[in-house]
Amino acid sequence: MMGNFGRNLALWVVIALLLVVLFNQFQPGGGKPPEAQIAYSDFIGEVNGGRVRSVTIQGHNVSGSMTDGKAFQTYTPDDQSLVQHLTDKGIRVVAKPEDGDVSPFLHYLLSWFPFLLLIGVWVFFMRQMQSGGGRAMGFGKSRARMLTEKQGRVTFEDVAGIDEAKGELQEIVEFLKDPQKFQRLGGKIPKGVLLVGPPGTGKTLLARAIAGEANVPFFTISGSDFVEMFVGVGASRVRDMFEQGKKNAPCIIFIDEIDAVGRHRGAGLGGGNDEREQTLNQMLVEMDGFESNEGVILIAATNRPDVLDPALLRPGRFDRQVVVPNPDVAGREKILRVHMRKVPLASDVDPKVIARGTPGFSGADLANLVNEAALLAARLSRRTVSMAEFEDAKDKVMMGAERRSMVMSDAEKRMTAYHEAGHALCGIYEPDSDPLHKVTIIPRGRALGLTMNLPEGDRLSYSKSYLLAKLVLTMGGRVAEELIFGPNQVSNGASGDIKQATDISRRMITEWGMSDKLGMIAYGDNSQEVFLGHSVTQSKNISEHTAREIEAEVKQMIDRAYARAREILTQHIDELHLLAQGLLEYETLSGEESRMVMRGEKIEKKVVDEPMPETRRSSVPTTSRPATPPPGEGFGAATQPG
């Protein structure tokens, strides 16, 4: 490659030098002896002396030759009598226009330049097609890449916490290694496997493990690689991809994020959608059409199975749908142990404790947790990573990074302390709430303070009493502000709490049938987003009267939670003051430390030797709250906004 580049470069350098030489040769006066520059007065003297043979006048430039053959050049002012004077002396005078000195070479070059440019472009494309295997015109070629054993080999030993999904895929690997074992009883290898699960659960990692274990050709491609601005390119790439698979059968083709090309047909939102549908139609035909694809196994991954076309999901195309969920506590422990292999751990590190304290974490979240703990220990110049670093890293991942450089006024700190104390106190005295894990008034992420409640175990479903307790907990911050500072001095710090409470109560009424008045009816279930591939004609299925009843029920449910929070804080107003003072003194309190402060006991806080910023710069505090998962989707692991 470098040799061809060097030869091409040398060729173009030689051509450029030849052009420069030709340009100089064809310039006016090219090849002639140089002309001597003389003063205008000397020129007049030579004319009067009869020593000038001929003169060429071009604007103000005067050149010519002497009687002895020497050439000269001078510059003349506006002298109208010069020509008459020269002719009187019998000197031959030639006049030229000022811009008329264009070489014939440049004239021909400008005339032929467009044609030469077209020829050059044509030659360039022909050479690219010959040397690059048609890359310049190969829009319709598949972009699938074959993985080799040297490219970051991953095995099933590197996959932990998703044993059921791993078992399903290990069976496919065994089929490829020993097909007779299954064919003896009439079994057929699955044509396709769809990996479904939330982001970060290990779908792509499972595919890489299959590539490392199967010992067959493994092609990988992204769903977006089929989409192109040229019509018909996507379908052509699908055909070429399966042609490569047939030539290398038995093999595995992995399509990551297949929802980019496999979305539901029929939305009809423009030409781009038609091109995507053509690509999907071609994929459906290739997966299970008239031609057989024996030995070509298609594995795809998506976190949006609800938007995939039903024809893509039927048996014969994707025979298996393997769900890859967030791991449970045992799975989280296994994943932590895998990621801790290369991390020097202190003796007090217990993966079981960390796993119990990270409900709702995905495999990617746990990998990030271990990495953050290692970075924190390195920043503190530790030799090993201790449990304290893992706890700090967990708080950073769940609640955001601390912003100790933010300067808050005493009034804002006091307001934040009572706000968070209100949340914490409602969580402690509401029996169906998750236990209090930590409360802080140190700004983290976009919040000025946070109260975090964690469940004692993995929570897979949510009772009505739990959700009502969650509503009470969200109202605790605003109620505490009203009780201490008065109704007219409340802040906008409860904006996130109000949004979360509205979302929880609305879903309880319209989706989960937890309203005694409206009953067990799903309202608005036919109003999916059009751009997710559903029909354009879908609309809301509720009347204006029902919508008003829903709004009234939402308000009534939030009002009851507000009244309950006010009852709790009024009964325990002394503990509210103690907890707020403890937050102002210690800034961060765990659940047990919060109870000690409420009992009036002193606590000992360990001094963290992390270097603090040399200067604290002032910044405008914000009361925006970090986004929280909607109820029913990892709600047990959600951090409570302050």
Coordinates of C-alpha atoms in Angstrom, one line a residue, residues 98-394:
E98 CA -2.1 46.0 -21.6
D99 CA -3.8 42.6 -21.0
G100 CA -3.0 41.1 -24.3
D101 CA 0.1 39.3 -23.1
V102 CA -1.4 35.9 -22.5
S103 CA 0.7 32.9 -23.5
P104 CA -0.7 30.5 -26.0
F105 CA -0.1 27.7 -23.6
L106 CA -2.4 29.3 -20.9
H107 CA -5.0 30.0 -23.6
Y108 CA -5.2 26.4 -24.7
L109 CA -5.0 25.2 -21.1
L110 CA -8.0 27.3 -20.1
S111 CA -10.0 26.1 -23.2
W112 CA -9.3 22.4 -22.5
F113 CA -9.4 22.5 -18.7
P114 CA -13.1 21.3 -18.3
F115 CA -12.5 18.3 -20.6
L116 CA -9.2 17.4 -18.9
L117 CA -11.0 17.6 -15.5
L118 CA -13.7 15.2 -16.6
I119 CA -11.1 12.8 -18.0
G120 CA -9.2 13.0 -14.7
V121 CA -12.2 12.2 -12.6
W122 CA -13.1 9.3 -14.8
V123 CA -9.6 7.9 -14.6
F124 CA -9.7 8.3 -10.8
F125 CA -12.9 6.4 -10.4
M126 CA -11.7 3.6 -12.7
R127 CA -8.5 3.2 -10.7
Q128 CA -10.4 3.2 -7.4
M129 CA -12.8 0.5 -8.7
Q130 CA -9.8 -1.7 -9.8
S131 CA -7.7 -1.2 -6.7
G132 CA -10.3 -1.0 -4.0
G133 CA -12.6 -3.8 -5.1
G134 CA -15.3 -1.4 -6.3
R135 CA -15.4 0.6 -3.1
A136 CA -16.3 3.8 -5.0
M137 CA -19.4 2.2 -6.4
G138 CA -19.9 -0.6 -3.8
F139 CA -22.8 1.1 -2.0
G140 CA -24.8 -2.1 -2.1
K141 CA -22.1 -4.3 -0.5
S142 CA -22.7 -5.6 3.0
R143 CA -20.8 -3.9 5.8
A144 CA -20.8 -7.0 8.0
R145 CA -17.4 -7.6 9.5
M146 CA -16.0 -11.0 10.3
L147 CA -14.5 -11.3 13.8
T148 CA -11.3 -13.2 14.3
E149 CA -10.0 -14.9 17.5
K150 CA -7.5 -12.1 18.0
Q151 CA -10.1 -9.3 18.3
G152 CA -10.8 -9.2 22.0
R153 CA -11.9 -12.8 22.5
V154 CA -14.7 -13.2 25.0
T155 CA -16.0 -16.5 26.3
F156 CA -19.0 -17.6 28.4
E157 CA -16.8 -17.5 31.5
D158 CA -16.8 -13.7 31.1
V159 CA -20.6 -13.6 31.2
A160 CA -22.2 -13.8 34.6
G161 CA -25.5 -13.0 36.2
I162 CA -27.7 -14.1 33.3
D163 CA -27.5 -17.9 33.5
E164 CA -30.8 -18.6 31.7
A165 CA -29.9 -16.5 28.6
K166 CA -26.4 -17.9 28.6
G167 CA -27.8 -21.5 28.7
E168 CA -30.1 -20.8 25.6
L169 CA -27.1 -19.5 23.6
Q170 CA -24.7 -22.3 24.8
E171 CA -27.1 -24.8 23.2
I172 CA -26.7 -23.1 19.8
V173 CA -22.9 -23.3 20.2
E174 CA -23.2 -27.0 21.0
F175 CA -25.4 -27.5 18.0
L176 CA -22.7 -26.0 15.7
K177 CA -20.0 -28.1 17.3
D178 CA -22.0 -31.4 17.3
P179 CA -25.1 -31.2 15.1
Q180 CA -25.6 -35.0 15.0
K181 CA -26.5 -34.9 18.7
F182 CA -29.6 -32.9 18.0
Q183 CA -30.4 -34.1 14.4
R184 CA -30.5 -37.8 15.6
L185 CA -33.9 -37.1 17.2
G186 CA -35.2 -34.9 14.3
G187 CA -34.3 -31.5 15.8
K188 CA -33.4 -28.6 13.7
I189 CA -31.0 -25.7 14.5
P190 CA -32.9 -22.5 15.3
K191 CA -32.7 -20.0 12.4
G192 CA -32.7 -16.9 14.5
V193 CA -32.4 -15.8 18.1
L194 CA -33.6 -12.4 19.3
L195 CA -31.9 -11.0 22.5
V196 CA -34.3 -8.7 24.3
G197 CA -33.6 -6.6 27.4
P198 CA -32.9 -3.2 28.9
P199 CA -29.8 -1.3 27.9
G200 CA -26.6 -2.5 29.6
T201 CA -27.7 -6.0 30.5
G202 CA -25.1 -7.8 28.3
K203 CA -26.8 -8.6 25.0
T204 CA -23.8 -7.6 22.9
L205 CA -21.5 -9.3 25.4
L206 CA -23.4 -12.6 24.9
A207 CA -23.0 -12.3 21.1
R208 CA -19.2 -11.7 21.6
A209 CA -19.1 -14.8 23.8
I210 CA -20.8 -16.8 21.1
A211 CA -18.2 -15.6 18.6
G212 CA -15.4 -16.7 21.0
E213 CA -16.9 -20.1 21.7
A214 CA -18.5 -21.3 18.4
N215 CA -15.3 -21.7 16.3
V216 CA -17.3 -20.8 13.2
P217 CA -17.3 -17.6 11.1
F218 CA -19.0 -14.8 13.0
F219 CA -20.2 -11.7 11.1
T220 CA -21.3 -8.6 13.0
I221 CA -23.2 -5.6 11.7
S222 CA -25.4 -2.8 13.1
G223 CA -29.0 -2.2 12.2
S224 CA -28.2 1.3 11.1
D225 CA -25.6 0.0 8.6
F226 CA -28.5 -1.0 6.3
V227 CA -29.9 2.5 6.2
E228 CA -28.5 4.7 3.4
M229 CA -29.5 7.8 1.5
F230 CA -29.6 5.9 -1.8
V231 CA -32.8 4.0 -2.7
G232 CA -32.4 0.2 -2.8
V233 CA -29.0 0.2 -1.0
G234 CA -30.4 -1.4 2.2
A235 CA -32.1 -4.3 0.4
S236 CA -28.9 -4.8 -1.6
R237 CA -26.8 -5.0 1.5
V238 CA -29.2 -7.5 3.1
R239 CA -28.8 -9.7 0.0
D240 CA -25.0 -9.4 0.0
M241 CA -24.9 -10.2 3.8
F242 CA -26.8 -13.4 3.4
E243 CA -24.6 -14.3 0.3
Q244 CA -21.5 -14.0 2.5
G245 CA -23.2 -16.1 5.1
K246 CA -24.1 -18.9 2.7
K247 CA -20.5 -19.0 1.3
N248 CA -19.1 -19.3 4.9
A249 CA -21.8 -21.7 6.3
P250 CA -22.1 -22.8 9.0
C251 CA -21.8 -19.3 10.4
I252 CA -23.4 -16.8 12.7
I253 CA -24.6 -13.3 11.7
F254 CA -25.2 -10.8 14.6
I255 CA -27.3 -7.7 14.0
D256 CA -27.0 -5.2 16.9
E257 CA -29.9 -2.7 17.5
I258 CA -32.1 -4.4 14.9
D259 CA -34.9 -2.0 15.7
A260 CA -33.2 0.5 13.5
V261 CA -34.2 -1.5 10.4
G262 CA -36.9 -3.9 11.8
R263 CA -39.5 -1.4 12.9
H264 CA -43.2 -1.9 12.4
R265 CA -44.3 -1.4 8.8
G266 CA -47.3 0.8 7.9
A267 CA -46.6 4.2 9.4
G268 CA -46.3 5.7 6.0
L269 CA -44.4 8.8 7.0
G270 CA -42.4 9.6 3.9
G271 CA -39.9 8.2 1.3
G272 CA -37.3 7.3 3.9
N273 CA -39.8 5.1 5.6
D274 CA -40.5 3.3 2.3
E275 CA -36.8 2.6 1.8
R276 CA -36.6 1.2 5.3
E277 CA -39.6 -1.0 4.6
Q278 CA -37.9 -2.4 1.4
T279 CA -34.9 -3.3 3.5
L280 CA -37.1 -5.0 6.1
N281 CA -39.0 -6.9 3.3
Q282 CA -35.8 -8.2 1.9
M283 CA -34.6 -9.3 5.3
L284 CA -37.9 -11.2 5.8
V285 CA -37.5 -13.0 2.5
E286 CA -33.8 -13.9 3.1
M287 CA -34.5 -15.2 6.6
D288 CA -37.4 -17.5 5.6
G289 CA -38.2 -17.4 1.9
F290 CA -38.1 -19.9 -1.0
E291 CA -34.3 -20.2 -0.8
S292 CA -32.8 -22.2 2.1
N293 CA -30.3 -20.7 4.5
E294 CA -29.1 -23.9 6.1
G295 CA -26.2 -23.3 8.5
V296 CA -26.7 -19.5 8.7
I297 CA -27.9 -18.5 12.2
L298 CA -29.1 -14.9 12.7
I299 CA -28.7 -13.4 16.2
A300 CA -30.1 -9.9 16.8
A301 CA -30.3 -7.7 19.9
T302 CA -32.7 -4.9 20.7
N303 CA -34.1 -3.0 23.8
R304 CA -37.3 -2.1 21.9
P305 CA -39.1 -5.3 21.0
D306 CA -42.4 -3.5 21.1
V307 CA -41.6 -1.6 17.9
L308 CA -40.5 -4.6 15.8
D309 CA -42.6 -5.9 13.0
P310 CA -44.6 -9.0 13.9
A311 CA -43.5 -10.8 10.7
L312 CA -39.9 -10.5 12.0
L313 CA -40.7 -12.2 15.3
R314 CA -42.6 -15.3 14.1
P315 CA -41.0 -18.8 14.3
G316 CA -39.0 -19.6 11.3
R317 CA -37.3 -16.2 11.4
F318 CA -36.6 -15.7 15.1
D319 CA -37.4 -19.0 16.6
R320 CA -36.3 -17.9 20.1
Q321 CA -36.7 -14.7 22.0
V322 CA -34.2 -14.7 24.8
V323 CA -34.9 -12.2 27.6
V324 CA -31.8 -10.6 29.1
P325 CA -33.2 -8.8 32.2
N326 CA -31.4 -6.8 34.9
P327 CA -29.7 -9.3 37.3
D328 CA -31.0 -10.2 40.7
V329 CA -28.9 -10.0 43.8
A330 CA -27.2 -13.3 43.1
G331 CA -26.5 -12.3 39.5
R332 CA -25.2 -8.9 40.6
E333 CA -22.7 -10.6 43.0
K334 CA -21.4 -12.8 40.1
I335 CA -21.1 -9.8 37.8
L336 CA -19.2 -7.9 40.5
R337 CA -16.8 -10.8 41.0
V338 CA -16.1 -10.9 37.3
H339 CA -15.3 -7.2 37.1
M340 CA -13.3 -7.3 40.4
R341 CA -10.8 -9.9 39.0
K342 CA -8.3 -7.2 37.8
V343 CA -8.9 -4.9 40.8
P344 CA -6.7 -5.2 43.9
L345 CA -9.3 -5.4 46.7
A346 CA -8.9 -4.6 50.4
S347 CA -9.9 -7.3 52.9
D348 CA -13.1 -5.5 53.9
V349 CA -14.7 -5.6 50.4
D350 CA -17.7 -7.9 50.3
P351 CA -19.4 -8.3 46.9
K352 CA -22.6 -9.7 48.6
V353 CA -23.1 -6.4 50.5
I354 CA -22.5 -4.3 47.4
A355 CA -24.9 -6.5 45.4
R356 CA -27.6 -6.1 48.1
G357 CA -27.2 -2.3 48.0
T358 CA -27.5 -2.0 44.2
P359 CA -31.0 -3.1 43.3
G360 CA -32.0 -2.4 39.7
F361 CA -28.4 -2.1 38.5
S362 CA -27.6 -3.6 35.1
G363 CA -24.3 -5.3 34.2
A364 CA -23.0 -2.0 32.7
D365 CA -23.9 -0.1 35.8
L366 CA -22.0 -2.6 38.0
A367 CA -19.0 -2.4 35.7
N368 CA -19.1 1.4 35.9
L369 CA -19.4 1.1 39.7
V370 CA -16.2 -1.0 40.0
N371 CA -14.4 1.3 37.6
E372 CA -15.4 4.4 39.6
A373 CA -14.3 2.8 42.8
A374 CA -10.9 2.0 41.3
L375 CA -10.5 5.6 40.0
L376 CA -11.4 7.0 43.4
A377 CA -8.8 4.8 45.1
A378 CA -6.2 5.8 42.6
R379 CA -7.0 9.5 43.1
L380 CA -6.4 9.0 46.9
S381 CA -3.2 7.1 46.2
R382 CA -4.5 3.9 47.7
R383 CA -2.7 0.5 47.1
T384 CA -6.0 -1.4 47.2
V385 CA -9.7 -0.5 46.7
S386 CA -11.6 -0.6 50.0
M387 CA -15.3 -0.8 50.8
A388 CA -15.4 2.9 51.5
E389 CA -14.4 3.6 47.9
F390 CA -17.2 1.3 46.7
E391 CA -19.7 3.1 48.9
D392 CA -18.6 6.5 47.6
A393 CA -18.7 5.2 44.0
K394 CA -22.2 3.8 44.5

